[in-house]
Tab-separated table of C-alpha atoms in Angstrom:
chain	number	residue	atom	x	y	z
A	130	UNK	CA	-6.740	-7.803	10.733
A	131	UNK	CA	-6.140	-6.640	7.169
A	132	UNK	CA	-3.639	-3.801	6.721
A	133	UNK	CA	-3.864	-1.810	3.489
A	134	UNK	CA	-0.582	-0.201	2.390
A	135	UNK	CA	0.456	2.035	-0.503
A	136	UNK	CA	3.313	0.806	-2.696
A	137	UNK	CA	6.512	2.780	-3.167
A	138	UNK	CA	7.467	4.708	-6.287
A	139	UNK	CA	11.023	3.429	-6.036
A	140	UNK	CA	11.478	-0.325	-6.136
A	141	UNK	CA	14.281	-2.827	-5.710
A	142	UNK	CA	15.509	-4.631	-8.845
A	143	UNK	CA	13.746	-7.754	-10.058
A	144	UNK	CA	15.090	-11.109	-8.948
A	145	UNK	CA	17.113	-13.705	-10.818
A	146	UNK	CA	14.821	-16.675	-10.364
A	147	UNK	CA	11.451	-17.770	-11.705
A	148	UNK	CA	9.466	-15.256	-13.712
A	149	UNK	CA	6.055	-13.898	-12.785
A	150	UNK	CA	3.155	-16.342	-12.526
A	151	UNK	CA	-0.048	-14.319	-12.401
A	152	UNK	CA	-2.097	-17.311	-11.319
A	153	UNK	CA	0.034	-17.706	-8.188
A	154	UNK	CA	-0.764	-14.244	-6.801
A	155	UNK	CA	-3.177	-13.760	-3.926
A	156	UNK	CA	-6.721	-12.515	-4.605
A	157	UNK	CA	-7.229	-14.704	-7.700
A	158	UNK	CA	-10.392	-12.786	-8.526
A	159	UNK	CA	-8.088	-10.021	-9.793
A	160	UNK	CA	-6.181	-12.238	-12.248
A	161	UNK	CA	-8.101	-11.255	-15.396
A	162	UNK	CA	-7.834	-7.548	-14.579
A	163	UNK	CA	-4.120	-7.916	-13.804
A	164	UNK	CA	-3.553	-9.626	-17.145
A	165	UNK	CA	-5.223	-6.756	-18.995
A	166	UNK	CA	-3.107	-4.089	-17.264
A	167	UNK	CA	0.061	-6.142	-17.712
A	168	UNK	CA	-0.565	-6.631	-21.430
A	169	UNK	CA	-1.206	-2.946	-22.086
A	170	UNK	CA	1.680	-1.763	-19.921
A	171	UNK	CA	4.158	-4.023	-21.701
A	172	UNK	CA	2.816	-3.004	-25.118
A	173	UNK	CA	3.082	0.671	-24.178
A	174	UNK	CA	6.625	0.292	-22.856
A	175	UNK	CA	8.074	-1.616	-25.813
A	176	UNK	CA	6.631	0.935	-28.232
A	177	UNK	CA	7.231	4.665	-28.443
A	178	UNK	CA	9.451	5.460	-25.453
A	179	UNK	CA	8.481	9.119	-25.368
A	180	UNK	CA	4.780	8.248	-25.316
A	181	UNK	CA	5.392	5.706	-22.550
A	182	UNK	CA	7.265	8.286	-20.494
A	183	UNK	CA	4.406	10.753	-20.893
A	184	UNK	CA	1.681	8.235	-19.999
A	185	UNK	CA	3.594	6.949	-16.965
A	186	UNK	CA	4.312	10.471	-15.746
A	187	UNK	CA	8.074	10.003	-15.653
A	188	UNK	CA	10.614	12.795	-15.693
A	189	UNK	CA	13.451	12.704	-18.199
A	190	UNK	CA	15.730	11.428	-15.462
A	191	UNK	CA	13.463	8.425	-14.885
A	192	UNK	CA	13.255	7.405	-18.544
A	193	UNK	CA	15.229	4.254	-17.710
A	194	UNK	CA	12.346	2.986	-15.576
A	195	UNK	CA	10.440	2.141	-18.750
A	196	UNK	CA	12.841	-0.736	-19.376
A	197	UNK	CA	11.513	-2.504	-16.267
A	198	UNK	CA	8.089	-2.728	-17.853
A	199	UNK	CA	9.394	-4.229	-21.089
A	200	UNK	CA	10.680	-7.248	-19.131
A	201	UNK	CA	7.704	-7.872	-16.838
A	202	UNK	CA	6.939	-11.304	-18.311
A	203	UNK	CA	10.524	-12.582	-18.156
A	204	UNK	CA	12.245	-10.845	-15.229
A	205	UNK	CA	12.805	-12.842	-12.075
A	206	UNK	CA	10.135	-12.331	-9.437
A	207	UNK	CA	10.771	-11.561	-5.748
A	208	UNK	CA	8.417	-11.295	-2.761
A	209	UNK	CA	6.592	-7.978	-2.946
A	210	UNK	CA	7.890	-7.172	0.533
A	211	UNK	CA	11.395	-7.109	-0.974
A	212	UNK	CA	10.408	-5.155	-4.094
A	213	UNK	CA	8.794	-2.188	-2.330
A	214	UNK	CA	11.241	0.248	-0.738
A	215	UNK	CA	11.105	3.795	0.572
A	216	UNK	CA	10.408	5.481	3.906
A	217	UNK	CA	7.407	3.406	4.987
A	218	UNK	CA	9.019	0.097	4.073
A	219	UNK	CA	12.343	1.076	5.632
A	220	UNK	CA	10.526	1.750	8.910
A	221	UNK	CA	8.538	-1.472	8.621
A	222	UNK	CA	11.772	-3.425	7.908
A	223	UNK	CA	10.111	-6.743	7.099
A	224	UNK	CA	13.420	-8.566	6.753
A	225	UNK	CA	14.307	-8.082	10.429
A	226	UNK	CA	10.978	-9.293	11.847
A	227	UNK	CA	11.064	-12.471	13.886
A	228	UNK	CA	9.521	-15.589	12.255
A	229	UNK	CA	6.150	-15.246	13.980
A	230	UNK	CA	5.844	-11.583	13.006
A	231	UNK	CA	6.791	-12.423	9.414
A	232	UNK	CA	3.982	-14.971	9.281
A	233	UNK	CA	1.563	-12.376	10.588
A	234	UNK	CA	2.810	-9.927	7.942
A	235	UNK	CA	2.180	-12.478	5.203
A	236	UNK	CA	-1.399	-12.962	6.375
A	237	UNK	CA	-2.337	-9.369	7.065
A	238	UNK	CA	-0.447	-6.935	4.811
A	239	UNK	CA	-1.939	-6.020	1.443
A	240	UNK	CA	-0.101	-3.588	-0.845
A	241	UNK	CA	-2.147	-1.684	-3.410
A	242	UNK	CA	-0.717	-1.269	-6.904
A	243	UNK	CA	-1.613	0.321	-10.204
A	244	UNK	CA	-0.396	-2.821	-11.993
A	245	UNK	CA	-1.475	-5.675	-9.705
A	246	UNK	CA	-4.490	-4.131	-7.973
A	247	UNK	CA	-3.313	-5.448	-4.614
A	248	UNK	CA	-0.793	-8.104	-3.549
A	249	UNK	CA	0.335	-9.661	-0.310
A	250	UNK	CA	3.946	-9.077	0.719
A	251	UNK	CA	4.684	-12.763	0.085
A	252	UNK	CA	3.450	-12.653	-3.525
A	253	UNK	CA	6.314	-12.864	-6.003
A	254	UNK	CA	6.398	-9.998	-8.520
A	255	UNK	CA	9.016	-8.307	-10.728
A	256	UNK	CA	10.034	-4.680	-10.330
A	257	UNK	CA	7.863	-2.303	-12.365
A	258	UNK	CA	6.791	1.304	-12.821
A	259	UNK	CA	3.063	2.069	-12.949
A	260	UNK	CA	1.299	4.168	-10.329
A	261	UNK	CA	-2.431	4.169	-9.626
A	262	UNK	CA	-2.592	7.680	-11.092
A	263	UNK	CA	-1.653	6.439	-14.579
A	264	UNK	CA	-4.239	6.637	-17.378
A	265	UNK	CA	-3.526	3.916	-19.927
A	266	UNK	CA	-4.660	4.598	-23.510
A	267	UNK	CA	-7.088	1.661	-23.696
A	268	UNK	CA	-8.020	0.851	-20.096
A	269	UNK	CA	-8.182	4.436	-18.893
A	270	UNK	CA	-7.483	5.743	-15.394
A	271	UNK	CA	-6.309	2.842	-13.252
A	272	UNK	CA	-7.943	4.126	-10.073
A	273	UNK	CA	-11.318	3.832	-11.767
A	274	UNK	CA	-10.415	0.635	-13.661
A	275	UNK	CA	-9.710	-1.296	-10.470
A	276	UNK	CA	-12.945	-0.365	-8.670
A	277	UNK	CA	-15.106	-3.119	-10.130
A	278	UNK	CA	-12.739	-6.084	-9.609
A	279	UNK	CA	-11.720	-4.739	-6.190
A	280	UNK	CA	-15.345	-4.389	-5.099
A	281	UNK	CA	-15.683	-8.150	-5.406
A	282	UNK	CA	-12.276	-9.249	-4.103
A	283	UNK	CA	-11.552	-6.948	-1.162
A	284	UNK	CA	-14.592	-7.556	1.082
A	285	UNK	CA	-13.791	-11.268	0.911
A	286	UNK	CA	-10.159	-10.585	1.872
A	287	UNK	CA	-11.296	-8.381	4.757
A	288	UNK	CA	-13.660	-11.023	6.110
A	289	UNK	CA	-15.262	-9.999	9.388
A	290	UNK	CA	-12.115	-8.495	10.899
A	291	UNK	CA	-10.571	-5.070	11.347
A	292	UNK	CA	-9.291	-3.162	8.315
A	293	UNK	CA	-6.409	-0.769	9.018
A	294	UNK	CA	-6.232	1.553	6.037
A	295	UNK	CA	-2.847	3.268	5.668
A	296	UNK	CA	-3.082	3.994	1.941
A	297	UNK	CA	-2.328	7.338	0.339
A	298	UNK	CA	-5.187	9.138	-1.415
A	299	UNK	CA	-4.270	7.944	-4.925
A	300	UNK	CA	-4.782	4.339	-3.855
A	301	UNK	CA	-8.008	4.817	-1.914
A	302	UNK	CA	-9.655	5.528	-5.279
A	303	UNK	CA	-9.375	1.849	-6.211
A	304	UNK	CA	-11.435	0.592	-3.268
A	305	UNK	CA	-13.411	2.294	-0.536
A	306	UNK	CA	-14.827	0.070	2.218
A	307	UNK	CA	-18.603	0.239	2.444
A	308	UNK	CA	-21.300	-0.788	4.869
A	309	UNK	CA	-20.272	-3.194	7.614
A	310	UNK	CA	-16.682	-3.357	6.337
A	311	UNK	CA	-16.393	0.432	6.604
A	312	UNK	CA	-17.586	0.294	10.207
A	313	UNK	CA	-14.678	-2.060	10.981
A	314	UNK	CA	-12.192	0.185	9.153
A	315	UNK	CA	-9.786	2.672	10.726
A	316	UNK	CA	-7.873	5.241	8.705
A	317	UNK	CA	-4.749	6.876	10.126
A	318	UNK	CA	-3.402	10.387	9.734
A	319	UNK	CA	-0.016	11.243	11.228
A	320	UNK	CA	0.368	14.743	12.629
A	321	UNK	CA	3.733	16.282	13.457
A	322	UNK	CA	3.497	18.354	16.626
A	323	UNK	CA	6.030	21.064	17.421
A	324	UNK	CA	6.189	24.161	19.573
A	325	UNK	CA	6.472	27.469	17.733
A	326	UNK	CA	6.960	30.437	20.049
A	327	UNK	CA	5.459	28.389	22.857
A	328	UNK	CA	2.361	27.424	20.863
A	329	UNK	CA	1.750	23.875	19.606
A	330	UNK	CA	1.500	23.652	15.839
A	331	UNK	CA	0.428	20.497	14.043
A	332	UNK	CA	1.009	19.636	10.410
A	333	UNK	CA	1.018	16.684	8.041
A	334	UNK	CA	4.595	16.041	6.908
A	335	UNK	CA	5.262	13.340	4.323
A	336	UNK	CA	8.325	11.864	6.049
A	337	UNK	CA	6.667	11.637	9.455
A	338	UNK	CA	3.503	10.240	7.896
A	339	UNK	CA	5.224	7.434	5.998
A	340	UNK	CA	7.776	6.538	8.654
A	341	UNK	CA	5.217	6.469	11.455
A	342	UNK	CA	2.853	4.270	9.469
A	343	UNK	CA	5.679	1.812	8.891
A	344	UNK	CA	6.545	1.859	12.589
A	345	UNK	CA	2.899	1.341	13.564
A	346	UNK	CA	2.610	-1.761	11.405
A	347	UNK	CA	5.909	-3.120	12.690
A	348	UNK	CA	4.880	-2.524	16.312
A	349	UNK	CA	1.572	-4.348	15.833
A	350	UNK	CA	3.247	-7.285	14.092
A	351	UNK	CA	5.991	-7.618	16.704
A	352	UNK	CA	3.501	-7.413	19.573
A	353	UNK	CA	1.227	-10.010	18.000
A	354	UNK	CA	-1.639	-7.568	18.399
A	355	UNK	CA	-4.887	-8.703	16.789
A	356	UNK	CA	-7.524	-6.067	17.510
A	357	UNK	CA	-10.961	-6.952	16.178
A	358	UNK	CA	-12.430	-3.449	16.146
A	359	UNK	CA	-11.210	0.120	15.637
A	360	UNK	CA	-11.782	0.809	19.348
A	361	UNK	CA	-9.524	-2.118	20.259
A	362	UNK	CA	-6.939	-0.877	17.773
A	363	UNK	CA	-6.843	2.475	19.574
A	364	UNK	CA	-6.228	0.647	22.855
A	365	UNK	CA	-3.482	-1.491	21.284
A	366	UNK	CA	-1.689	1.517	19.807
A	367	UNK	CA	-1.822	3.427	23.072
A	368	UNK	CA	-0.463	0.369	24.898
A	369	UNK	CA	2.418	0.404	22.393
A	370	UNK	CA	3.197	4.008	23.278
A	371	UNK	CA	1.506	5.933	20.463
A	372	UNK	CA	-0.398	9.143	21.115
A	373	UNK	CA	-3.734	8.524	19.396
A	374	UNK	CA	-6.720	10.822	19.043
A	375	UNK	CA	-9.988	9.372	17.764
A	376	UNK	CA	-12.909	10.566	15.690
A	377	UNK	CA	-15.552	7.848	15.863
A	378	UNK	CA	-17.949	7.822	12.892
A	379	UNK	CA	-21.019	9.965	13.298
A	380	UNK	CA	-23.267	7.506	11.488
A	381	UNK	CA	-23.456	3.921	10.288
A	382	UNK	CA	-21.367	2.804	7.325
A	383	UNK	CA	-18.455	5.154	8.011
A	384	UNK	CA	-14.853	4.433	8.957
A	385	UNK	CA	-13.105	5.554	12.143
A	386	UNK	CA	-10.491	8.304	11.753
A	387	UNK	CA	-7.394	8.101	13.956
A	388	UNK	CA	-4.794	10.829	14.397
A	389	UNK	CA	-1.385	9.652	15.581
A	390	UNK	CA	0.580	12.612	16.954
A	391	UNK	CA	4.378	12.498	16.806
A	392	UNK	CA	7.120	14.937	17.721
A	393	UNK	CA	10.065	13.126	16.120
A	394	UNK	CA	11.054	9.915	14.377
A	395	UNK	CA	14.113	7.930	15.446
């Protein structure tokens, strides 16, 4: 099973140890593309700060984030699972997984990134600021830039197993499963259900969406679940106590769409 995750906007500080080694990252087919984005991002960030802030889409209060990018080649690297923070990653809580679940996380979790394309949670990276929605002056929109290298690297990473796609829309632009891979792919939408004047109302709420996705991944890792198909994934999630509604694809080459319905998050 390959689980596709979005990154987080906020990130933990870089480490104090060895600096980034691009050649050591997973999905080596992305190395050349990563180098190009890294080079332009560093050049942008060490230049005109106001231009960098505008290109990166940062508010005045986040101006300090640019400094992270100026040190990308020298800052200490940490496992990506420690760099990414936020609601989803808090709910996933990789650090508290038992050893077997941590090994499963290292094999199955893939985090998409405007800078790296995609990395495994065990890959060592520095803290940075560069979303998939950024349009760099030379390389252009990163969502479009990553499509070609991803089209070659991701099907190989997916193999013949299930793909659980939990990415946000900005990151789906970089790679969309096609053909047989799409048929083994399940996307998840989290719906918050509540009673309003005795009538059930459902809505997509960011907090519930992110937290539930983190909890889903954690539950699967802790249970050692290894569903091979979207149908088996539905069974596994229901066995773990999730309320799941399914929309099977109407034709070949399409992904399954799962709705996970929640009333509250603890």
